[in-house]
């Protein structure tokens, strides 16, 4: 990929995946084809939550940022375009070097064309900043906001008042019961239910919303054309027909543990408030709750017996995150009322914060094939890390006994 100008085939493929919105939408200045195409490319290049990509797109626009990545001779040249202050340029150069190594292995017009073909085949549309249906609350994520969303269903739901409902995959009968009661009450209040389509609490929330003929949104950690988990294929089909399934990842992408954690920030940002119905001490829903708290969104949790390990995470949220106690429908109404008054300005994570070594290790392990040997370039493409980062992290994993070194790369033990 040497330039951004679209050829006739690429324009045709782009047209086959419409921007979110329809003839009933008010007129809006849609992103030009080059800008929209660039956001499609960025959704392949950068892993979810990549703050360096968000910084570049925010400064130069998606198409300008992509041109800069394609044409830049190195991080120093790119840093010059972003800042006049020498000290800022030095910091940018430090962050842009590894970023360029992460992104460039994924630059491929053929693969982007394949993304668009899969999207068209699955009946997906895209919703990007500047579209009439772009949810402004995602802008609260700052440089960590998604480049665009791939959607199937009714994208207008992105602009509705929503409640994020999350919790344990291994839900108890108590957790499922309170989720059903509170979700039904939220639907009666005219609220859209947002969750992650996982087993347990997520599934109950979606099913209750559908049973009450209310709107629901499933935010996936893989491509929006994939049904994951497989046991929820029928549920996701129903959500696509009567609600919305969306993802920031290009079609066909598989979910990984890293992507699940990053997906949670979108669930939290879409909701005017977040409700944790049941959660163990290490439940992934605590990650969603953390994002909600950092964004300044009202956070509520349902208490359980002090002897229940399945409620230990909710009790932890009361102590550590100041979550509101949701003991019934009146408490939920108060939480939703607080959600109406959420301030537009929200705190942002530091885009310069380095990724922890454990997160890098998790991404490399997620990218490893179940059998056979993987090399640095292949792992870089699948993990979104640079080849150098892959090599360093793989060496750490070899020391930990998680990988076995091979003359052509690494393999699982």
GROMACS .gro file of C-alpha atoms in nm:
model
  413
    1UNK     CA    1   0.000   0.000   0.000
    2UNK     CA    2   0.180   0.312  -0.122
    3UNK     CA    3  -0.100   0.567  -0.147
    4UNK     CA    4  -0.459   0.623  -0.041
    5UNK     CA    5  -0.627   0.709  -0.373
    6UNK     CA    6  -0.897   0.450  -0.437
    7UNK     CA    7  -0.926   0.257  -0.759
    8UNK     CA    8  -1.260   0.164  -0.916
    9UNK     CA    9  -1.279  -0.177  -0.747
   10UNK     CA   10  -1.207  -0.031  -0.403
   11UNK     CA   11  -1.473   0.236  -0.451
   12UNK     CA   12  -1.720  -0.033  -0.549
   13UNK     CA   13  -1.632  -0.244  -0.244
   14UNK     CA   14  -1.661   0.059  -0.016
   15UNK     CA   15  -2.002   0.143  -0.162
   16UNK     CA   16  -2.118  -0.213  -0.092
   17UNK     CA   17  -2.068  -0.151   0.282
   18UNK     CA   18  -2.289   0.151   0.350
   19UNK     CA   19  -2.232   0.410   0.618
   20UNK     CA   20  -2.477   0.379   0.907
   21UNK     CA   21  -2.802   0.565   0.854
   22UNK     CA   22  -3.079   0.551   0.602
   23UNK     CA   23  -3.311   0.772   0.399
   24UNK     CA   24  -3.498   0.878   0.712
   25UNK     CA   25  -3.182   1.025   0.866
   26UNK     CA   26  -3.135   1.404   0.853
   27UNK     CA   27  -2.875   1.530   0.602
   28UNK     CA   28  -2.523   1.504   0.735
   29UNK     CA   29  -2.171   1.560   0.611
   30UNK     CA   30  -2.053   1.201   0.571
   31UNK     CA   31  -1.678   1.143   0.573
   32UNK     CA   32  -1.531   1.157   0.224
   33UNK     CA   33  -1.455   0.814   0.072
   34UNK     CA   34  -1.083   0.857   0.143
   35UNK     CA   35  -1.148   0.929   0.509
   36UNK     CA   36  -1.395   0.643   0.547
   37UNK     CA   37  -1.167   0.401   0.365
   38UNK     CA   38  -0.881   0.512   0.590
   39UNK     CA   39  -1.088   0.433   0.901
   40UNK     CA   40  -1.159   0.088   0.756
   41UNK     CA   41  -0.783   0.041   0.717
   42UNK     CA   42  -0.712   0.172   1.068
   43UNK     CA   43  -0.956  -0.079   1.214
   44UNK     CA   44  -0.724  -0.347   1.074
   45UNK     CA   45  -0.390  -0.180   1.153
   46UNK     CA   46  -0.438  -0.092   1.518
   47UNK     CA   47  -0.549  -0.317   1.800
   48UNK     CA   48  -0.847  -0.190   2.003
   49UNK     CA   49  -0.759   0.096   2.235
   50UNK     CA   50  -0.429   0.185   2.063
   51UNK     CA   51  -0.375   0.535   2.201
   52UNK     CA   52  -0.088   0.618   1.964
   53UNK     CA   53  -0.313   0.550   1.663
   54UNK     CA   54  -0.584   0.761   1.823
   55UNK     CA   55  -0.339   1.046   1.879
   56UNK     CA   56  -0.226   1.034   1.516
   57UNK     CA   57  -0.582   1.018   1.380
   58UNK     CA   58  -0.689   1.303   1.607
   59UNK     CA   59  -0.404   1.523   1.486
   60UNK     CA   60  -0.405   1.445   1.111
   61UNK     CA   61  -0.745   1.284   1.043
   62UNK     CA   62  -0.774   0.917   0.953
   63UNK     CA   63  -0.666   0.960   0.591
   64UNK     CA   64  -0.387   1.204   0.679
   65UNK     CA   65  -0.261   0.969   0.950
   66UNK     CA   66  -0.266   0.673   0.711
   67UNK     CA   67  -0.077   0.869   0.444
   68UNK     CA   68   0.178   0.970   0.706
   69UNK     CA   69   0.232   0.608   0.811
   70UNK     CA   70   0.268   0.494   0.449
   71UNK     CA   71   0.504   0.772   0.345
   72UNK     CA   72   0.699   0.851   0.662
   73UNK     CA   73   1.062   0.748   0.650
   74UNK     CA   74   1.068   0.691   1.024
   75UNK     CA   75   0.926   0.801   1.359
   76UNK     CA   76   1.135   1.117   1.366
   77UNK     CA   77   0.987   1.244   1.039
   78UNK     CA   78   0.637   1.164   1.161
   79UNK     CA   79   0.697   1.332   1.497
   80UNK     CA   80   0.807   1.650   1.316
   81UNK     CA   81   0.462   1.674   1.158
   82UNK     CA   82   0.282   1.650   1.492
   83UNK     CA   83   0.465   1.897   1.712
   84UNK     CA   84   0.695   2.197   1.707
   85UNK     CA   85   0.828   2.149   2.060
   86UNK     CA   86   1.158   1.953   2.064
   87UNK     CA   87   1.077   1.780   2.393
   88UNK     CA   88   0.738   1.671   2.259
   89UNK     CA   89   0.895   1.546   1.938
   90UNK     CA   90   1.136   1.329   2.138
   91UNK     CA   91   0.848   1.172   2.331
   92UNK     CA   92   0.647   1.120   2.013
   93UNK     CA   93   0.946   0.960   1.841
   94UNK     CA   94   0.983   0.717   2.132
   95UNK     CA   95   0.620   0.607   2.103
   96UNK     CA   96   0.586   0.621   1.725
   97UNK     CA   97   0.882   0.391   1.652
   98UNK     CA   98   0.724   0.076   1.804
   99UNK     CA   99   0.383   0.183   1.672
  100UNK     CA  100   0.502   0.197   1.312
  101UNK     CA  101   0.652  -0.150   1.354
  102UNK     CA  102   0.315  -0.273   1.486
  103UNK     CA  103   0.107  -0.124   1.207
  104UNK     CA  104   0.312  -0.170   0.892
  105UNK     CA  105   0.302  -0.554   0.884
  106UNK     CA  106  -0.078  -0.522   0.858
  107UNK     CA  107  -0.079  -0.272   0.570
  108UNK     CA  108  -0.232  -0.456   0.276
  109UNK     CA  109  -0.480  -0.335   0.016
  110UNK     CA  110  -0.571  -0.695  -0.062
  111UNK     CA  111  -0.656  -0.770   0.300
  112UNK     CA  112  -0.858  -0.449   0.332
  113UNK     CA  113  -1.048  -0.544   0.016
  114UNK     CA  114  -1.115  -0.880   0.180
  115UNK     CA  115  -1.246  -0.704   0.491
  116UNK     CA  116  -1.493  -0.509   0.278
  117UNK     CA  117  -1.601  -0.820   0.088
  118UNK     CA  118  -1.670  -1.006   0.412
  119UNK     CA  119  -1.859  -0.707   0.548
  120UNK     CA  120  -2.076  -0.683   0.237
  121UNK     CA  121  -2.143  -1.057   0.242
  122UNK     CA  122  -2.251  -1.040   0.609
  123UNK     CA  123  -2.470  -0.735   0.555
  124UNK     CA  124  -2.260  -0.506   0.774
  125UNK     CA  125  -2.250  -0.129   0.767
  126UNK     CA  126  -1.997   0.109   0.921
  127UNK     CA  127  -2.056   0.397   1.161
  128UNK     CA  128  -1.773   0.648   1.194
  129UNK     CA  129  -1.716   0.984   1.363
  130UNK     CA  130  -1.901   1.244   1.158
  131UNK     CA  131  -2.185   1.007   1.068
  132UNK     CA  132  -2.534   1.101   1.187
  133UNK     CA  133  -2.547   0.783   1.397
  134UNK     CA  134  -2.204   0.805   1.558
  135UNK     CA  135  -2.255   0.784   1.938
  136UNK     CA  136  -2.097   1.100   2.079
  137UNK     CA  137  -2.042   0.930   2.413
  138UNK     CA  138  -1.762   0.722   2.256
  139UNK     CA  139  -1.568   1.045   2.211
  140UNK     CA  140  -1.527   1.044   2.590
  141UNK     CA  141  -1.269   0.769   2.533
  142UNK     CA  142  -1.039   1.030   2.378
  143UNK     CA  143  -0.744   0.881   2.191
  144UNK     CA  144  -0.870   0.534   2.287
  145UNK     CA  145  -1.198   0.572   2.096
  146UNK     CA  146  -1.255   0.325   1.811
  147UNK     CA  147  -1.175   0.438   1.456
  148UNK     CA  148  -1.520   0.316   1.349
  149UNK     CA  149  -1.779   0.052   1.433
  150UNK     CA  150  -1.880  -0.239   1.209
  151UNK     CA  151  -2.251  -0.297   1.266
  152UNK     CA  152  -2.529  -0.537   1.179
  153UNK     CA  153  -2.886  -0.460   1.276
  154UNK     CA  154  -3.022  -0.118   1.365
  155UNK     CA  155  -2.734   0.130   1.407
  156UNK     CA  156  -2.973   0.405   1.518
  157UNK     CA  157  -2.971   0.233   1.859
  158UNK     CA  158  -2.620   0.372   1.910
  159UNK     CA  159  -2.779   0.713   1.966
  160UNK     CA  160  -3.035   0.597   2.224
  161UNK     CA  161  -3.014   0.620   2.603
  162UNK     CA  162  -2.848   0.297   2.716
  163UNK     CA  163  -2.768   0.101   3.029
  164UNK     CA  164  -2.465  -0.130   3.035
  165UNK     CA  165  -2.558  -0.454   3.213
  166UNK     CA  166  -2.270  -0.692   3.287
  167UNK     CA  167  -2.171  -0.967   3.526
  168UNK     CA  168  -2.033  -1.312   3.579
  169UNK     CA  169  -2.034  -1.580   3.309
  170UNK     CA  170  -2.090  -1.842   3.579
  171UNK     CA  171  -2.409  -1.679   3.702
  172UNK     CA  172  -2.611  -1.823   3.989
  173UNK     CA  173  -2.989  -1.855   3.993
  174UNK     CA  174  -2.993  -1.544   4.215
  175UNK     CA  175  -2.780  -1.347   3.967
  176UNK     CA  176  -2.997  -1.449   3.674
  177UNK     CA  177  -3.314  -1.359   3.864
  178UNK     CA  178  -3.205  -1.008   3.966
  179UNK     CA  179  -3.067  -0.946   3.616
  180UNK     CA  180  -3.405  -1.032   3.466
  181UNK     CA  181  -3.596  -0.813   3.711
  182UNK     CA  182  -3.368  -0.510   3.674
  183UNK     CA  183  -3.330  -0.542   3.298
  184UNK     CA  184  -3.707  -0.555   3.254
  185UNK     CA  185  -3.741  -0.243   3.470
  186UNK     CA  186  -3.481  -0.062   3.258
  187UNK     CA  187  -3.663  -0.155   2.936
  188UNK     CA  188  -3.987  -0.022   3.084
  189UNK     CA  189  -3.801   0.306   3.145
  190UNK     CA  190  -3.729   0.319   2.770
  191UNK     CA  191  -3.360   0.230   2.802
  192UNK     CA  192  -3.154   0.028   2.553
  193UNK     CA  193  -2.963  -0.262   2.712
  194UNK     CA  194  -2.593  -0.285   2.619
  195UNK     CA  195  -2.386  -0.594   2.700
  196UNK     CA  196  -2.125  -0.830   2.557
  197UNK     CA  197  -2.329  -1.140   2.456
  198UNK     CA  198  -2.125  -1.363   2.689
  199UNK     CA  199  -2.269  -1.654   2.883
  200UNK     CA  200  -2.428  -1.582   3.219
  201UNK     CA  201  -2.543  -1.231   3.309
  202UNK     CA  202  -2.484  -1.086   2.959
  203UNK     CA  203  -2.703  -1.348   2.796
  204UNK     CA  204  -2.983  -1.301   3.051
  205UNK     CA  205  -2.977  -0.923   2.996
  206UNK     CA  206  -3.005  -0.957   2.619
  207UNK     CA  207  -3.276  -1.225   2.635
  208UNK     CA  208  -3.482  -1.025   2.884
  209UNK     CA  209  -3.465  -0.715   2.667
  210UNK     CA  210  -3.578  -0.915   2.363
  211UNK     CA  211  -3.856  -1.086   2.559
  212UNK     CA  212  -3.982  -0.743   2.670
  213UNK     CA  213  -3.964  -0.624   2.308
  214UNK     CA  214  -3.700  -0.373   2.409
  215UNK     CA  215  -3.385  -0.268   2.221
  216UNK     CA  216  -3.050  -0.427   2.295
  217UNK     CA  217  -2.691  -0.388   2.168
  218UNK     CA  218  -2.425  -0.660   2.175
  219UNK     CA  219  -2.066  -0.533   2.157
  220UNK     CA  220  -1.836  -0.814   2.043
  221UNK     CA  221  -1.464  -0.872   2.099
  222UNK     CA  222  -1.430  -1.030   1.753
  223UNK     CA  223  -1.571  -0.945   1.411
  224UNK     CA  224  -1.938  -0.845   1.400
  225UNK     CA  225  -1.993  -1.117   1.139
  226UNK     CA  226  -1.889  -1.391   1.384
  227UNK     CA  227  -2.116  -1.552   1.643
  228UNK     CA  228  -1.917  -1.579   1.964
  229UNK     CA  229  -1.964  -1.763   2.188
  230UNK     CA  230  -2.093  -2.034   1.955
  231UNK     CA  231  -2.357  -2.133   2.206
  232UNK     CA  232  -2.514  -1.789   2.160
  233UNK     CA  233  -2.544  -1.811   1.782
  234UNK     CA  234  -2.925  -1.811   1.797
  235UNK     CA  235  -2.925  -1.525   2.048
  236UNK     CA  236  -2.693  -1.315   1.833
  237UNK     CA  237  -2.910  -1.385   1.529
  238UNK     CA  238  -3.211  -1.251   1.718
  239UNK     CA  239  -3.015  -0.945   1.831
  240UNK     CA  240  -2.910  -0.874   1.471
  241UNK     CA  241  -3.274  -0.899   1.363
  242UNK     CA  242  -3.424  -0.688   1.641
  243UNK     CA  243  -3.136  -0.491   1.789
  244UNK     CA  244  -2.772  -0.429   1.701
  245UNK     CA  245  -2.447  -0.627   1.698
  246UNK     CA  246  -2.132  -0.416   1.662
  247UNK     CA  247  -1.754  -0.437   1.688
  248UNK     CA  248  -1.453  -0.216   1.622
  249UNK     CA  249  -1.263  -0.511   1.471
  250UNK     CA  250  -1.270  -0.590   1.100
  251UNK     CA  251  -1.495  -0.880   0.991
  252UNK     CA  252  -1.357  -1.227   1.048
  253UNK     CA  253  -1.134  -1.134   1.343
  254UNK     CA  254  -1.129  -1.376   1.635
  255UNK     CA  255  -1.179  -1.258   1.993
  256UNK     CA  256  -0.883  -1.279   2.232
  257UNK     CA  257  -0.848  -1.210   2.602
  258UNK     CA  258  -0.685  -0.875   2.525
  259UNK     CA  259  -0.969  -0.779   2.291
  260UNK     CA  260  -1.231  -0.875   2.549
  261UNK     CA  261  -1.074  -0.634   2.797
  262UNK     CA  262  -1.060  -0.355   2.539
  263UNK     CA  263  -1.416  -0.427   2.421
  264UNK     CA  264  -1.535  -0.349   2.773
  265UNK     CA  265  -1.443   0.018   2.741
  266UNK     CA  266  -1.697   0.053   2.458
  267UNK     CA  267  -1.972  -0.113   2.662
  268UNK     CA  268  -1.900   0.125   2.950
  269UNK     CA  269  -1.883   0.432   2.726
  270UNK     CA  270  -2.209   0.357   2.543
  271UNK     CA  271  -2.409   0.337   2.866
  272UNK     CA  272  -2.529   0.640   3.059
  273UNK     CA  273  -2.468   0.411   3.358
  274UNK     CA  274  -2.327   0.064   3.425
  275UNK     CA  275  -2.495  -0.206   3.633
  276UNK     CA  276  -2.300  -0.509   3.762
  277UNK     CA  277  -2.556  -0.772   3.860
  278UNK     CA  278  -2.326  -1.043   3.993
  279UNK     CA  279  -1.948  -1.076   3.981
  280UNK     CA  280  -1.677  -1.285   4.141
  281UNK     CA  281  -1.358  -1.127   4.266
  282UNK     CA  282  -1.181  -1.176   3.929
  283UNK     CA  283  -1.479  -1.133   3.698
  284UNK     CA  284  -1.414  -0.953   3.369
  285UNK     CA  285  -1.716  -0.735   3.443
  286UNK     CA  286  -1.504  -0.554   3.703
  287UNK     CA  287  -1.294  -0.430   3.412
  288UNK     CA  288  -1.607  -0.281   3.253
  289UNK     CA  289  -1.698  -0.123   3.587
  290UNK     CA  290  -1.350   0.026   3.608
  291UNK     CA  291  -1.387   0.187   3.267
  292UNK     CA  292  -1.726   0.328   3.368
  293UNK     CA  293  -1.582   0.478   3.686
  294UNK     CA  294  -1.288   0.631   3.499
  295UNK     CA  295  -1.530   0.786   3.248
  296UNK     CA  296  -1.736   0.936   3.528
  297UNK     CA  297  -2.040   0.721   3.448
  298UNK     CA  298  -2.273   0.628   3.736
  299UNK     CA  299  -2.189   0.277   3.856
  300UNK     CA  300  -2.421   0.042   4.041
  301UNK     CA  301  -2.382  -0.312   4.171
  302UNK     CA  302  -2.618  -0.567   4.321
  303UNK     CA  303  -2.518  -0.696   4.667
  304UNK     CA  304  -2.528  -1.064   4.757
  305UNK     CA  305  -2.469  -1.281   5.061
  306UNK     CA  306  -2.133  -1.222   5.226
  307UNK     CA  307  -2.075  -1.596   5.196
  308UNK     CA  308  -2.119  -1.592   4.817
  309UNK     CA  309  -1.797  -1.590   4.615
  310UNK     CA  310  -2.014  -1.497   4.316
  311UNK     CA  311  -2.093  -1.158   4.474
  312UNK     CA  312  -1.743  -1.081   4.607
  313UNK     CA  313  -1.667  -0.866   4.303
  314UNK     CA  314  -1.978  -0.652   4.355
  315UNK     CA  315  -1.884  -0.599   4.721
  316UNK     CA  316  -1.536  -0.501   4.607
  317UNK     CA  317  -1.691  -0.235   4.380
  318UNK     CA  318  -1.868  -0.081   4.679
  319UNK     CA  319  -1.537  -0.047   4.864
  320UNK     CA  320  -1.299   0.043   4.583
  321UNK     CA  321  -1.513   0.218   4.322
  322UNK     CA  322  -1.786   0.376   4.530
  323UNK     CA  323  -2.056   0.185   4.340
  324UNK     CA  324  -2.416   0.253   4.433
  325UNK     CA  325  -2.602  -0.029   4.605
  326UNK     CA  326  -2.880  -0.150   4.374
  327UNK     CA  327  -3.120  -0.331   4.600
  328UNK     CA  328  -3.423  -0.309   4.375
  329UNK     CA  329  -3.602  -0.124   4.097
  330UNK     CA  330  -3.620   0.214   4.282
  331UNK     CA  331  -3.240   0.213   4.320
  332UNK     CA  332  -3.203   0.135   3.949
  333UNK     CA  333  -3.428   0.429   3.860
  334UNK     CA  334  -3.207   0.656   4.069
  335UNK     CA  335  -2.899   0.524   3.892
  336UNK     CA  336  -3.056   0.592   3.552
  337UNK     CA  337  -3.158   0.938   3.670
  338UNK     CA  338  -2.798   1.011   3.763
  339UNK     CA  339  -2.701   0.890   3.416
  340UNK     CA  340  -2.900   1.172   3.257
  341UNK     CA  341  -2.669   1.422   3.424
  342UNK     CA  342  -2.337   1.267   3.327
  343UNK     CA  343  -2.092   1.543   3.239
  344UNK     CA  344  -1.977   1.559   2.879
  345UNK     CA  345  -1.613   1.581   2.983
  346UNK     CA  346  -1.463   1.254   3.104
  347UNK     CA  347  -1.114   1.160   3.218
  348UNK     CA  348  -0.883   0.990   2.966
  349UNK     CA  349  -0.619   0.731   3.018
  350UNK     CA  350  -0.267   0.851   2.959
  351UNK     CA  351  -0.191   0.765   2.595
  352UNK     CA  352   0.178   0.756   2.680
  353UNK     CA  353   0.137   0.491   2.947
  354UNK     CA  354   0.339   0.184   2.848
  355UNK     CA  355   0.164  -0.149   2.805
  356UNK     CA  356   0.239  -0.382   3.092
  357UNK     CA  357   0.457  -0.681   3.022
  358UNK     CA  358   0.174  -0.914   3.129
  359UNK     CA  359  -0.054  -0.758   2.866
  360UNK     CA  360   0.210  -0.809   2.596
  361UNK     CA  361   0.256  -1.168   2.704
  362UNK     CA  362  -0.118  -1.225   2.693
  363UNK     CA  363  -0.138  -1.087   2.339
  364UNK     CA  364   0.148  -1.304   2.214
  365UNK     CA  365  -0.005  -1.616   2.371
  366UNK     CA  366  -0.345  -1.526   2.222
  367UNK     CA  367  -0.180  -1.502   1.879
  368UNK     CA  368  -0.004  -1.839   1.903
  369UNK     CA  369  -0.148  -2.121   1.689
  370UNK     CA  370  -0.262  -2.431   1.871
  371UNK     CA  371  -0.012  -2.642   1.678
  372UNK     CA  372   0.306  -2.571   1.488
  373UNK     CA  373   0.568  -2.297   1.494
  374UNK     CA  374   0.499  -1.923   1.465
  375UNK     CA  375   0.759  -1.664   1.363
  376UNK     CA  376   0.792  -1.303   1.479
  377UNK     CA  377   0.633  -1.148   1.169
  378UNK     CA  378   0.329  -1.376   1.179
  379UNK     CA  379   0.279  -1.314   1.550
  380UNK     CA  380   0.318  -0.940   1.494
  381UNK     CA  381   0.040  -0.940   1.237
  382UNK     CA  382  -0.194  -1.136   1.461
  383UNK     CA  383  -0.117  -0.962   1.792
  384UNK     CA  384  -0.077  -0.602   1.677
  385UNK     CA  385   0.268  -0.581   1.840
  386UNK     CA  386   0.584  -0.497   1.651
  387UNK     CA  387   0.820  -0.783   1.553
  388UNK     CA  388   1.073  -0.651   1.806
  389UNK     CA  389   0.812  -0.647   2.082
  390UNK     CA  390   0.709  -1.001   1.986
  391UNK     CA  391   1.067  -1.127   2.001
  392UNK     CA  392   1.129  -0.968   2.341
  393UNK     CA  393   0.801  -1.092   2.485
  394UNK     CA  394   0.843  -1.442   2.342
  395UNK     CA  395   1.182  -1.464   2.509
  396UNK     CA  396   1.016  -1.376   2.841
  397UNK     CA  397   0.752  -1.644   2.780
  398UNK     CA  398   1.022  -1.901   2.705
  399UNK     CA  399   1.183  -1.820   3.040
  400UNK     CA  400   0.844  -1.863   3.209
  401UNK     CA  401   0.791  -2.197   3.038
  402UNK     CA  402   0.488  -2.071   2.842
  403UNK     CA  403   0.661  -2.107   2.502
  404UNK     CA  404   0.932  -2.327   2.354
  405UNK     CA  405   1.200  -2.169   2.137
  406UNK     CA  406   1.241  -2.312   1.787
  407UNK     CA  407   1.492  -2.227   1.517
  408UNK     CA  408   1.208  -2.081   1.307
  409UNK     CA  409   1.027  -1.909   1.595
  410UNK     CA  410   0.826  -2.038   1.891
  411UNK     CA  411   0.563  -2.297   1.970
  412UNK     CA  412   0.340  -2.388   2.261
  413UNK     CA  413   0.481  -2.656   2.495
   0.00000   0.00000   0.00000
